[in-house]
Structure formats: C-alpha cells, structure tokens
XYZ file of C-alpha atoms in Angstrom:
217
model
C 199.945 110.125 226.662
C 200.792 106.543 226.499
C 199.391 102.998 226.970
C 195.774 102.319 227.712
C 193.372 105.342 229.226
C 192.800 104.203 233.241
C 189.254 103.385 233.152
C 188.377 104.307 236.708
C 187.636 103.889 240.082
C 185.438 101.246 240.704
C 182.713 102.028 243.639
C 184.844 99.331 246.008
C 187.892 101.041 244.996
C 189.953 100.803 249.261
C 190.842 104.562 249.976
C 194.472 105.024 251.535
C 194.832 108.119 254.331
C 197.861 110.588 252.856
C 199.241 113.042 255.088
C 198.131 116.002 253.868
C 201.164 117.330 253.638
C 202.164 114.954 250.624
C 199.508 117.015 248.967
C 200.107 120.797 249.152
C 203.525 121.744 250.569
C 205.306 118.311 249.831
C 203.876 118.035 246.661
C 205.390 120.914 245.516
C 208.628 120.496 246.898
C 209.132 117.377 245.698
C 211.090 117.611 242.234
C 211.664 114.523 241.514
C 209.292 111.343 240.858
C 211.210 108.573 241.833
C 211.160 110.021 245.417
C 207.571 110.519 245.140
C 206.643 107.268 243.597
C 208.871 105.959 246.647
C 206.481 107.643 248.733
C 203.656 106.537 248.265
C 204.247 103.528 247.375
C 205.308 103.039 251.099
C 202.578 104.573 252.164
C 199.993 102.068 250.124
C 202.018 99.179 252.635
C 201.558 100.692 255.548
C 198.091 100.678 254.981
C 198.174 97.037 255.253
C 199.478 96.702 258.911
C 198.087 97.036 261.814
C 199.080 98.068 265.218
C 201.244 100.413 266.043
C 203.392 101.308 264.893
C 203.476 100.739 261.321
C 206.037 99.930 259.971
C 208.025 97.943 256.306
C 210.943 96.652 255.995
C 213.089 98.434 253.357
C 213.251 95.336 251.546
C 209.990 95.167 250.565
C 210.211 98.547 249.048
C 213.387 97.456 246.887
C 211.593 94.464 245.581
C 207.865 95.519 244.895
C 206.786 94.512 241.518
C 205.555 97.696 241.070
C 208.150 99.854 241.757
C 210.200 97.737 239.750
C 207.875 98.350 236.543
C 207.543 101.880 237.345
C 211.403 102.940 238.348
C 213.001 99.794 236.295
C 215.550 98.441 238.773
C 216.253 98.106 242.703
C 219.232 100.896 242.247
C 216.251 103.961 241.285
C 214.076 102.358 244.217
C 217.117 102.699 246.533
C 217.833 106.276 245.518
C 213.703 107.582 245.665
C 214.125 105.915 249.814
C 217.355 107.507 250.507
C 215.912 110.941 249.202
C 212.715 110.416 251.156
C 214.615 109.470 254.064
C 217.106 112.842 253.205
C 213.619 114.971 253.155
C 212.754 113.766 256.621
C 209.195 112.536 255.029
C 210.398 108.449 256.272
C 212.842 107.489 258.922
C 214.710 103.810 259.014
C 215.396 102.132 262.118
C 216.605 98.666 262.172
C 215.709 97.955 258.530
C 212.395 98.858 258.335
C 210.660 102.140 257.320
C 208.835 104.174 259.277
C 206.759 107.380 258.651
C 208.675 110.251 259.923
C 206.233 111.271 262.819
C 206.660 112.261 267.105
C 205.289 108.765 267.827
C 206.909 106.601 265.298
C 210.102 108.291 266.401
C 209.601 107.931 270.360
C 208.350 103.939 269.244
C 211.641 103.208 267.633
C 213.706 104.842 270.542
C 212.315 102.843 272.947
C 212.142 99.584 270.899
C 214.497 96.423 271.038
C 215.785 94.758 268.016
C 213.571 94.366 264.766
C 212.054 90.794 264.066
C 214.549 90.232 261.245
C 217.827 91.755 263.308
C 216.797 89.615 266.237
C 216.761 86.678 263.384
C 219.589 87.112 262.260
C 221.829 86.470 265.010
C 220.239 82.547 265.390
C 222.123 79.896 263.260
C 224.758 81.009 260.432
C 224.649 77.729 258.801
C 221.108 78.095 257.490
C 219.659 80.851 255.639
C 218.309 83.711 257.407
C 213.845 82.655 257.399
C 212.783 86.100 257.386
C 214.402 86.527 253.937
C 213.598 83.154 252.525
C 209.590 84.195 252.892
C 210.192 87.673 251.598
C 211.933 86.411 249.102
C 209.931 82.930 248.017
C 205.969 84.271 249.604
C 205.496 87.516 250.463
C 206.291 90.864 252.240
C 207.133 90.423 255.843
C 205.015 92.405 258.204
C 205.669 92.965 261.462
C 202.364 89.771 262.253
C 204.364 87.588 260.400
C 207.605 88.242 261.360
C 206.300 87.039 265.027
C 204.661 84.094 263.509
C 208.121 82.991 261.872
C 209.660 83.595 265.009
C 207.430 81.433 267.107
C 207.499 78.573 264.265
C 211.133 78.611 264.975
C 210.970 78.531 268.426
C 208.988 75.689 268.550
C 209.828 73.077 265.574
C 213.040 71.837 265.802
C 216.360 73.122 263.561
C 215.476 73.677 259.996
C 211.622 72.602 260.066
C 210.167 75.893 258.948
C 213.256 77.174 256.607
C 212.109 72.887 254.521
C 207.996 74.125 255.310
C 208.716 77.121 253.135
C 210.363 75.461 250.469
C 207.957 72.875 250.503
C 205.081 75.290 250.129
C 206.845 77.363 247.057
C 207.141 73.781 245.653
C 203.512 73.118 245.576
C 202.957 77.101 244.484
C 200.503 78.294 247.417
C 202.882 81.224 249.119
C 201.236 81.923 252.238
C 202.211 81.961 255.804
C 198.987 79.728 256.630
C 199.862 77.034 254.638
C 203.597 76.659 255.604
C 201.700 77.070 259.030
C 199.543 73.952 258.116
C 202.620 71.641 256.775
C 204.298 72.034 259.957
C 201.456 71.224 261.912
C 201.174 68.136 259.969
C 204.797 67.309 260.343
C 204.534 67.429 263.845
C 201.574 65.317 264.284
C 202.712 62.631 261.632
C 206.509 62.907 261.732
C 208.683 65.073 258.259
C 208.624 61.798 256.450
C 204.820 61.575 255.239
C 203.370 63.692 253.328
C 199.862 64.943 253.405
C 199.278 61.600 250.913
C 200.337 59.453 254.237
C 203.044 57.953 251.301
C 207.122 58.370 253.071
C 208.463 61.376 252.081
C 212.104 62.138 251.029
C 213.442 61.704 255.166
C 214.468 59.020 256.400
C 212.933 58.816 259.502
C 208.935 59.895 260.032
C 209.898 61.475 263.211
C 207.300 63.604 264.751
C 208.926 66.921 266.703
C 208.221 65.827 269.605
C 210.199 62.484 269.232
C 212.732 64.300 267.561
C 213.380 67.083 270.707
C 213.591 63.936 272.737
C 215.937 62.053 271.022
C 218.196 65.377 270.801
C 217.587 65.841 274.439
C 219.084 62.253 275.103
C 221.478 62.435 272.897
C-alpha cells in the first residue's frame, strides 16, 4: 500500500446511487480497472444533473482531472469509455454519454440534435462556445449548454465567446459571472468596464444599439 491511509468518510460525506449491478455481476466481470474507474467516474457526473435524462458529454470524461491522475493521459480514458461502451454498461449518442438503460435509450431515439452538435453548425469563423467553457470554466451540462445557447441568441456576434475570455482573465470560471459581464455590456455598451473607465473597444455600444445599427446597415 502506497501514499497516505484515506482517513474517512466524513458524516456529510454526498452518497452517489450505483446500479447494483456495478456491484455483484459487473463487478466481477469487469477485468480491467481503467474501464471501471471509467465507470464510475461517469457515474459520480451524472449525479450532478438533473432532469431527465442524464446525460455528459464524452469530453468531460477525457479531460477530468481525476481521471487524468488516476489513468495518466486522455488515450487510457478513451480506451476505459470505449470498453464501457463495448460492455453495453454506457451508450453515446451525439457526444454525450448516457447510462445504458430502456429510457435513456427511447430519450435519445426520439431526441433532436445535442446542445453542442446544434452549436456547431452556427459560425465557422469563431470558435465553437460550448468548447471554449469546457475548456476555459467548467464541464458543460446539459443547464448550461441551454444557457450558452440563449446568450448567443440574444447578444450579438462574438459577445459571449469575449464574456468568457474576459471572465478566465479575471480567474472566476463560472457561467454566472460571464452571465453578469454580458448583462453589463448590454446595459453600458462592450467598451466600459465594470470600473465605468473605456475598455479596449472602440465604441461603448450597448447591444441594443449595436442590433440596430446592423439592422440599418
């Protein structure tokens, strides 16, 4: 045994639900660690969402911190999903994992495109905002994913892709304050910052002044 002894569960210790399967028949089927690890490792995220049904994106698997400690690279997290997937204990569809069950399965079928598919078809030039914020402040669940979606919908071209970068500039990587700097952008125009000092734009354009002038133009 190696490293320091685990010390306990503390009496506020959050219990996760486990298919009981995963502990009798699965358990001893499954030979090999990485796919196990893999497991339940998705399972611990899908304890965070809500709704139904649950689901995470594959990405956030392949880039957990603590996978990567445990497994020691993206390839060995890769390999534990595809073997999970292989078992028929997880299912993907669209990108995102899914617990292998009647109604997850039915959910998917009748489903349209994933937030991040239906992303990706929007502009080319700019980077893909569903990855940015997985990549820059957090794993994107399916709340989120909506959130981004509506932010885009709503501020003009390239507001919440800057918002994002803005927020990882000032290190607080949440969706609430990206939330809050476009709020403030749109009130007080992209050129002031929360100081009230001119920013780096040109122009302190609110968004509505800055749909019009698009629309006249």
């Amino acid at each position: 045994m190696t490293g320091v002894a685990f010390p306990g569960f503390g009496a506020g210790t959050k219990r996760l639900p486990v298919p009981a399967p995963l502990l009798s028949t699965l358990l001893a089927d499954i030979g090999d660690c990485v796919e196990l690890k893999c497991t339940l490792r998705f399972l611990w995220f899908e304890a965070q969402q809500s709704g139904a049904p649950k689901r995470v994106p594959r990405s956030a698997l392949r880039t957990d911190d603590v996978l990567l400690t445990a497994l020691g690279s993206e390839g060995e997290i890769e390999r534990g999903i595809t073997l999970a997937i292989e078992r028929g204990t997880l299912f993907e569809s669209q990108g995102w994992l899914l617990l292998r069950t009647p109604q997850n399965e039915r959910a998917a079928r009748q489903s349209g495109p994933a937030p991040m598919q239906a992303a990706a078809g929007r502009a080319t030039e700019r980077p893909n905002i569903f990855r940015l914020y997985e990549e820059n402040v957090g794993m994107l669940t399916p709340l989120v994913a909506d959130e981004l979606r509506a932010a885009e919908d709503e501020y003009p071209t390239g507001w919440v892709e800057l918002a994002i970068r803005e927020a990882v500039a000032n290190n607080v990587r949440s969706w609430r304050y990206i939330e809050t700097i476009l709020e403030r952008w749109k009130r007080e125009g992209r050129g002031t910052r929360s100081s009230g000092k001119p920013g780096g734009h040109p122009e302190a354009l609110t968004a509505a002044e800055l749909l019009e002038r698009r629309r006249r133009s």
